[in-house]
Coordinates of C-alpha atoms in Angstrom, one line a residue:
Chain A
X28 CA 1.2 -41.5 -29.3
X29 CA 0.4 -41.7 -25.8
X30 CA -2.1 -40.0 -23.8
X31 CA -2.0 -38.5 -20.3
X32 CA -4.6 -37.9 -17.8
X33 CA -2.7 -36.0 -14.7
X34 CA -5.0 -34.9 -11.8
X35 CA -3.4 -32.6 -9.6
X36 CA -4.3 -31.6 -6.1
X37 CA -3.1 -30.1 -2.7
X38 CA -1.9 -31.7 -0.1
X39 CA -4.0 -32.4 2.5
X40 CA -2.3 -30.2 4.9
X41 CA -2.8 -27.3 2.7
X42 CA -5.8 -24.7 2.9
X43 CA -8.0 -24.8 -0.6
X44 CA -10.2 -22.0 0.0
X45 CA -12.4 -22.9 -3.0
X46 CA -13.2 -25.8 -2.4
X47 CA -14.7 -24.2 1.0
X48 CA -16.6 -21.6 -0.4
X49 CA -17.7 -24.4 -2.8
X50 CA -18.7 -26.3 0.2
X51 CA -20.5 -23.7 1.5
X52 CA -22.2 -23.0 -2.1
X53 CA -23.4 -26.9 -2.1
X54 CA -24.9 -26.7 2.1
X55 CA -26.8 -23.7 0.8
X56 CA -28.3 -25.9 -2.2
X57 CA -29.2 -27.9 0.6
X58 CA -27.2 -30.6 0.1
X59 CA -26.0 -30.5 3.9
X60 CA -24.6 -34.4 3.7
X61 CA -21.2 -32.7 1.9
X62 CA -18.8 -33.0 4.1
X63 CA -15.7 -32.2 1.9
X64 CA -14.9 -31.0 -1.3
X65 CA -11.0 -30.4 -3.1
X66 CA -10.8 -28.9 -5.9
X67 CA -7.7 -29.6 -8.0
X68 CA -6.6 -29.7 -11.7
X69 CA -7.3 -31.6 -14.8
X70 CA -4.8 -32.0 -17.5
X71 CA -4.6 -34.1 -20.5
X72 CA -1.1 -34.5 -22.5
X73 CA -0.8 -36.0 -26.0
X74 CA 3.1 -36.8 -26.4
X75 CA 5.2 -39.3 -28.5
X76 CA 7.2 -41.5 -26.2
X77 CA 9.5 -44.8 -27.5
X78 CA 7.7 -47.0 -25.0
X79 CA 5.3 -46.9 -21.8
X80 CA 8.1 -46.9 -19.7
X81 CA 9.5 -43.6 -21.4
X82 CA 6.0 -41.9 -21.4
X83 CA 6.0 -42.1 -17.7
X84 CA 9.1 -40.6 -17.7
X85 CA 8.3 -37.8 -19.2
X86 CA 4.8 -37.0 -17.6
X87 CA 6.9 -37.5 -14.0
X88 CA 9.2 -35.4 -15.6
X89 CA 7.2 -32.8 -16.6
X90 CA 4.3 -32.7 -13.8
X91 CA 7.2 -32.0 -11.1
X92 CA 9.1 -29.3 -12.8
X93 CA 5.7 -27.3 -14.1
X94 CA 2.6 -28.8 -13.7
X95 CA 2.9 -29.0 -9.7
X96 CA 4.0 -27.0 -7.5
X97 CA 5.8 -29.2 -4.9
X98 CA 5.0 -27.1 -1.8
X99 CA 1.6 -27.6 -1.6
X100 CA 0.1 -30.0 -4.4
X101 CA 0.4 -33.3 -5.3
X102 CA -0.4 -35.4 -8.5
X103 CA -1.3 -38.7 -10.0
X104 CA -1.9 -40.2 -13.5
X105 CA -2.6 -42.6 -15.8
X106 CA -1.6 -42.9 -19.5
X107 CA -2.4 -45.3 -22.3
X108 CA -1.3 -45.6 -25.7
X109 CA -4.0 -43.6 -28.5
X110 CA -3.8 -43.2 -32.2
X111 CA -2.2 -40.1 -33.2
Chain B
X119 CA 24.2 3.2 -8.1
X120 CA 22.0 1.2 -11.3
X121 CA 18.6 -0.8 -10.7
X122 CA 16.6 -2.2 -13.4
X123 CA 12.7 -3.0 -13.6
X124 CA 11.9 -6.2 -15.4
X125 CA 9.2 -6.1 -17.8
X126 CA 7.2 -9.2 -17.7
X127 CA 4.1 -9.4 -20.4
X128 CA 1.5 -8.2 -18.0
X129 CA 3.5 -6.8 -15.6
X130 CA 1.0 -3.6 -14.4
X131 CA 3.6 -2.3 -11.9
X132 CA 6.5 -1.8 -13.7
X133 CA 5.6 2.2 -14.3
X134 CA 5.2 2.8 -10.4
X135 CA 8.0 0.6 -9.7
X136 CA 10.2 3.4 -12.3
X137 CA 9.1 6.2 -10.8
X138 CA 9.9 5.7 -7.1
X139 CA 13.2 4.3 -8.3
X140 CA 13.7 7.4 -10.4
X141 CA 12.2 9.7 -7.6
X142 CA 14.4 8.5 -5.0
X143 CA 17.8 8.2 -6.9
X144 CA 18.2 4.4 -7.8
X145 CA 18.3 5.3 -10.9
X146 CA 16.6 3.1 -12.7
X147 CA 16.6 1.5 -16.3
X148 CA 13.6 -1.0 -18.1
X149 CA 14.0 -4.6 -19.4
X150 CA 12.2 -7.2 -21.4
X151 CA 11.9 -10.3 -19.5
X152 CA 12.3 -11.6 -23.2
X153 CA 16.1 -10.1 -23.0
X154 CA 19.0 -12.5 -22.5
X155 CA 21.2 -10.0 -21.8
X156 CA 23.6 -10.3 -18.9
X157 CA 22.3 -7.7 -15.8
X158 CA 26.1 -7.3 -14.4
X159 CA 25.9 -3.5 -15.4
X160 CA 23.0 -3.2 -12.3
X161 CA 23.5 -3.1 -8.6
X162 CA 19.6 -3.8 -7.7
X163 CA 16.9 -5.8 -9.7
X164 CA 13.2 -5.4 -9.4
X165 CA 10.4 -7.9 -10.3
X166 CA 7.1 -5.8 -10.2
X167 CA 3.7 -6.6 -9.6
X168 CA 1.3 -7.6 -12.1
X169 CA 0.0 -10.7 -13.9
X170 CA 2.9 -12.0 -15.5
X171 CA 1.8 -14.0 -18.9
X172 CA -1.8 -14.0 -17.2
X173 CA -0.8 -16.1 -14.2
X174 CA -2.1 -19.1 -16.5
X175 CA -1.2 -22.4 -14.1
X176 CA -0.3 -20.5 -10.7
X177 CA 0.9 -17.0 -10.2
X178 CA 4.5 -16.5 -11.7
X179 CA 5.0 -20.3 -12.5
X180 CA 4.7 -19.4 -16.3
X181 CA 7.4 -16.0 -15.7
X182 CA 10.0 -18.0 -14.3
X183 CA 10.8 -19.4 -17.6
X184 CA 11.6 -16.4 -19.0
X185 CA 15.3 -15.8 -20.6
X186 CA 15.9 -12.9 -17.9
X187 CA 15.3 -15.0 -15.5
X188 CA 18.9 -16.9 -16.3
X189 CA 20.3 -13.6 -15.6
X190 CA 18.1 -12.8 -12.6
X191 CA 19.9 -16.5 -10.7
X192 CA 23.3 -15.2 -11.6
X193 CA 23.1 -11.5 -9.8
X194 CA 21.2 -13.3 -7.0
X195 CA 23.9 -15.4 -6.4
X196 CA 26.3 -12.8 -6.5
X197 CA 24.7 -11.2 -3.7
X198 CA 23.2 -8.0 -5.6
X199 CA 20.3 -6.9 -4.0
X200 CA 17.1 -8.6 -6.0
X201 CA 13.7 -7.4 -5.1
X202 CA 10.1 -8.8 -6.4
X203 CA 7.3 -7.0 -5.3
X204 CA 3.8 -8.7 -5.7
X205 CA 3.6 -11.0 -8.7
X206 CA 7.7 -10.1 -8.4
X207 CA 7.2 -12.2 -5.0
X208 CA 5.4 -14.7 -6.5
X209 CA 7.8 -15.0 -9.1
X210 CA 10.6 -14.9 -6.7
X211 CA 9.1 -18.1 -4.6
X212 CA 8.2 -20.1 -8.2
X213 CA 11.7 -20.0 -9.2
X214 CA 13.2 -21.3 -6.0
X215 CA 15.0 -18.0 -5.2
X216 CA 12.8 -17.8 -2.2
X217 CA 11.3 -20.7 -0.2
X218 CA 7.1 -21.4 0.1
X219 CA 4.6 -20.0 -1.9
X220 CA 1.7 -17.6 -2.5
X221 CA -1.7 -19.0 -2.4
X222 CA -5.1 -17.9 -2.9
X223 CA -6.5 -15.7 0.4
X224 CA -8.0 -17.5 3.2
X225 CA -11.2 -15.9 1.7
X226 CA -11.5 -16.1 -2.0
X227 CA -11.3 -12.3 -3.4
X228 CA -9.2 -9.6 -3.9
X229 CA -7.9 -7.1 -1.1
X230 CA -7.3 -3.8 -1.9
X231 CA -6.3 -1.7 0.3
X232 CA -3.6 -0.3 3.1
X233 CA -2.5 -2.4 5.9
X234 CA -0.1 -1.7 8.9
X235 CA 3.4 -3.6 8.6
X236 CA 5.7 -5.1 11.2
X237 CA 9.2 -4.1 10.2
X238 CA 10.4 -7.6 11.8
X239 CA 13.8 -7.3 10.8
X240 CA 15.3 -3.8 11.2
X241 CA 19.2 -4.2 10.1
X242 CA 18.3 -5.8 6.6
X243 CA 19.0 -4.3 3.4
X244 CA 15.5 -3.6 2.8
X245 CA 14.8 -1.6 5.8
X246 CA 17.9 -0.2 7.8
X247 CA 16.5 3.3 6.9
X248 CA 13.2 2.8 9.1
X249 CA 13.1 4.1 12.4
X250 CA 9.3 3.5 12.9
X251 CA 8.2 -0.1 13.9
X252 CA 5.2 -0.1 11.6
X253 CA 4.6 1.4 8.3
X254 CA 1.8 1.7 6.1
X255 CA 1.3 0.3 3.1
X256 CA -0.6 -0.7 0.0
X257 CA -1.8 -4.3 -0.9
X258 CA -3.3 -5.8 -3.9
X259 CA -3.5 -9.0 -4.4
X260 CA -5.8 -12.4 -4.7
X261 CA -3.0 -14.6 -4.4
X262 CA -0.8 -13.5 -1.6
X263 CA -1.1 -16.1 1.3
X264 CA 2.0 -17.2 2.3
X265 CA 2.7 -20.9 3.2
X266 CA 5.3 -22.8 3.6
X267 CA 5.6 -26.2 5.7
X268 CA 7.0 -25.9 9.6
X269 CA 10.2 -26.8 9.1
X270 CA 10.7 -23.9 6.3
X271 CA 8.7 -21.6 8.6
X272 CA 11.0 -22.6 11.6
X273 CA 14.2 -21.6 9.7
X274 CA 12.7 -18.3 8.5
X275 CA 12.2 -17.6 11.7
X276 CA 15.7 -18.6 13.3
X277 CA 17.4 -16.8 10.5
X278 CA 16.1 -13.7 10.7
X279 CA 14.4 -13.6 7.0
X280 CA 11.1 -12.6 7.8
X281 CA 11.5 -8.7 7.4
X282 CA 7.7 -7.9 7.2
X283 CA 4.8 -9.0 9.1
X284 CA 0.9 -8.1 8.9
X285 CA -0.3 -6.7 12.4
X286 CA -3.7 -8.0 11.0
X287 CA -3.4 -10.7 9.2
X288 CA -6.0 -9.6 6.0
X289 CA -5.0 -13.0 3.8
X290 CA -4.1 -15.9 6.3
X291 CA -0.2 -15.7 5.4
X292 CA 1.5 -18.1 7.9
X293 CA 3.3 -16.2 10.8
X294 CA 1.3 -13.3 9.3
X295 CA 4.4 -13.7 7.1
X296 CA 4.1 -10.0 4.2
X297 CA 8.0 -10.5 3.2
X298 CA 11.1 -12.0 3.6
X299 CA 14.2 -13.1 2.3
X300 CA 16.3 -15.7 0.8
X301 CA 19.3 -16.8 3.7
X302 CA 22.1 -14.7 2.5
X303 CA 19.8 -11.9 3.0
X304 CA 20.2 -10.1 -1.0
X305 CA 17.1 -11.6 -2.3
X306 CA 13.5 -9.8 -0.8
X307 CA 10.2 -11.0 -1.8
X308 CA 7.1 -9.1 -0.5
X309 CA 3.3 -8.8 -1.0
X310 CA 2.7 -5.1 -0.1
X311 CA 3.5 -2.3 -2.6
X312 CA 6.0 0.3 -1.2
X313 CA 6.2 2.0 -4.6
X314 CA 2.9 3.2 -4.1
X315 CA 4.2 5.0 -1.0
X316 CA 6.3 7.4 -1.9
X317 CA 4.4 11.1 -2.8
X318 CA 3.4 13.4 0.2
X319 CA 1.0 14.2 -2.9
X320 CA -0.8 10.7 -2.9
X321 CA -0.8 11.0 1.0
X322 CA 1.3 8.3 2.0
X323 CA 5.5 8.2 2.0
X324 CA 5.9 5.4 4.0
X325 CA 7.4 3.6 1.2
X326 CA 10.1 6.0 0.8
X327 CA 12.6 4.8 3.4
X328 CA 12.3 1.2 2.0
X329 CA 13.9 2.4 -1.6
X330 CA 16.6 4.9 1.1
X331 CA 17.6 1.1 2.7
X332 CA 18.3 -0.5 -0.2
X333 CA 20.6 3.1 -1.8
X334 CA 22.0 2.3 1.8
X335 CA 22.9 -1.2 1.1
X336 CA 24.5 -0.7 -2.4
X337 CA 26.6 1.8 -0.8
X338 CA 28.1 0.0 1.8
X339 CA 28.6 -2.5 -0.7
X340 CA 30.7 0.5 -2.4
X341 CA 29.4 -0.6 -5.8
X342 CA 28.3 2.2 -7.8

């Protein structure tokens, strides 16, 4: 069994509005030294996979024909071998 | 002529969407997303707007694996006249039938309300029954900013398949970009509800001539 950790974000061309207004949110908490904030997603796969190699694969696979979408966000991962 | 509404689970337009169809002779018919039945009996499809399996991941990303979607491909690229209105748009852009993507609005919220349209094409299927330059029309939506990198943007513009603009922008679309369409020019997507548009009752019929373009459009086609 192997275990995914994807992080997915938006390009840094690309507008993310929350993460402004979450900006905004943080200045008036009055911590004024924020300068930036993304906010992206968080996803962790459990999957069965012959090897590392194939794991990969699939979480590649998979992140660019769902878990993205390839106009505007971007992605990166790690995954390690857990105990099913 | 046929149309047909597709039913997505949480589709909240659908009703509307039947009505104006019904109301201004495209006789219309209803089907599950979950069908896999073929849709070569219709001449136009509609998408409507809603929350399509609770736009879990991004608006319409979950929808576009739906079996009628198969279907939906096929009459698109046999040039039948394929319209997503809303979460139909949104749909529409997920599944690669249209380029770019909805996004959440410049400012975080919901916008409810009418806004003034540029008809920026007026010889489309869509809208070769408009003689005004703007109409009015109702928007609802959280997620309808439309992006898309320059180069996309670019050939939009060079081909003609921006049909709608805002004359405000209300969500920070690029190009103030409301609707458009795929290159062969069959496929519409838009973010504004012309369905809501079309009873002198409910005080606004600007709507009306958008459903008269596309009767228009199947006719010349001479499909019936």
């Amino acid at each position: 069994m192997y275990l995914a950790k994807i992080k997915v974000t938006y390009k840094p061309s690309v507008l993310d509005p929350q993460g402004e207004v979450i900006k905004s949110a943080l200045h008036r908490l009055d911590y004024e030294t924020v300068e930036q904030v993304v906010q992206g997603k968080y996803f962790e796969v459990k999957l069965t996979a012959s090897d590392l190699e194939d794991a990969k694969q699939l979480i590649e696979s998979m992140a660019e024909a769902l878990l993205i979408n390839q106009n505007t966000e971007t992605y990166d991962y790690t995954v390690e071998e857990v105990e099913g | 002529m046929k149309s047909v509404v597709v039913r997505f689970p949480g589709s909240n337009c659908d009703e509307d969407m039947y009505y104006a169809l019904k109301d201004l002779g495209l006789a219309p018919e209803f089907i599950s997303a979950q069908s896999d039945a073929s849709l070569d009996e219709y001449d136009a499809i509609f998408l409507p707007g809603g929350f399509s399996y609770g736009d879990y991941l991004r608006t319409g990303a979950i929808a576009r694996f739906s079996p009628i979607m198969a279907a939906v491909q096929t009459a698109a690229a046999q040039g039948k006249i394929v319209v997503g209105i809303c979460n139909g748009f949104q749909i529409l852009t997920e599944s690669g039938l249209l380029p770019g993507q909805l996004m959440m609005n410049e400012v975080p919220g919901f916008i409810c309300d009418e806004t003034e349209l540029v008809i920026n094409q007026k010889t489309s299927a869509f809208t070769n029954a408009y003689t005004a330059e703007q109409i009015l029309v109702p928007v609802a939506h959280a997620d309808g900013r439309y992006y898309a990198d320059a180069e996309t943007l670019q050939r939009l513009e060079d081909q003609n398949q921006i049909v709608f603009k805002y004359a405000e922008n209300l969500n920070g679309s690029e190009n103030r970009i409301a609707g458009i369409t795929n290159e062969q020019g069959n496929v519409l997507g838009m973010m504004p509800h012309p369905e809501r548009a079309v009873e002198t009752l409910l005080g606004n019929t600007d709507g009306q001539n958008f459903f008269k373009s596309i009767l228009a459009t199947v006719a010349a086609q001479g499909v019936n």
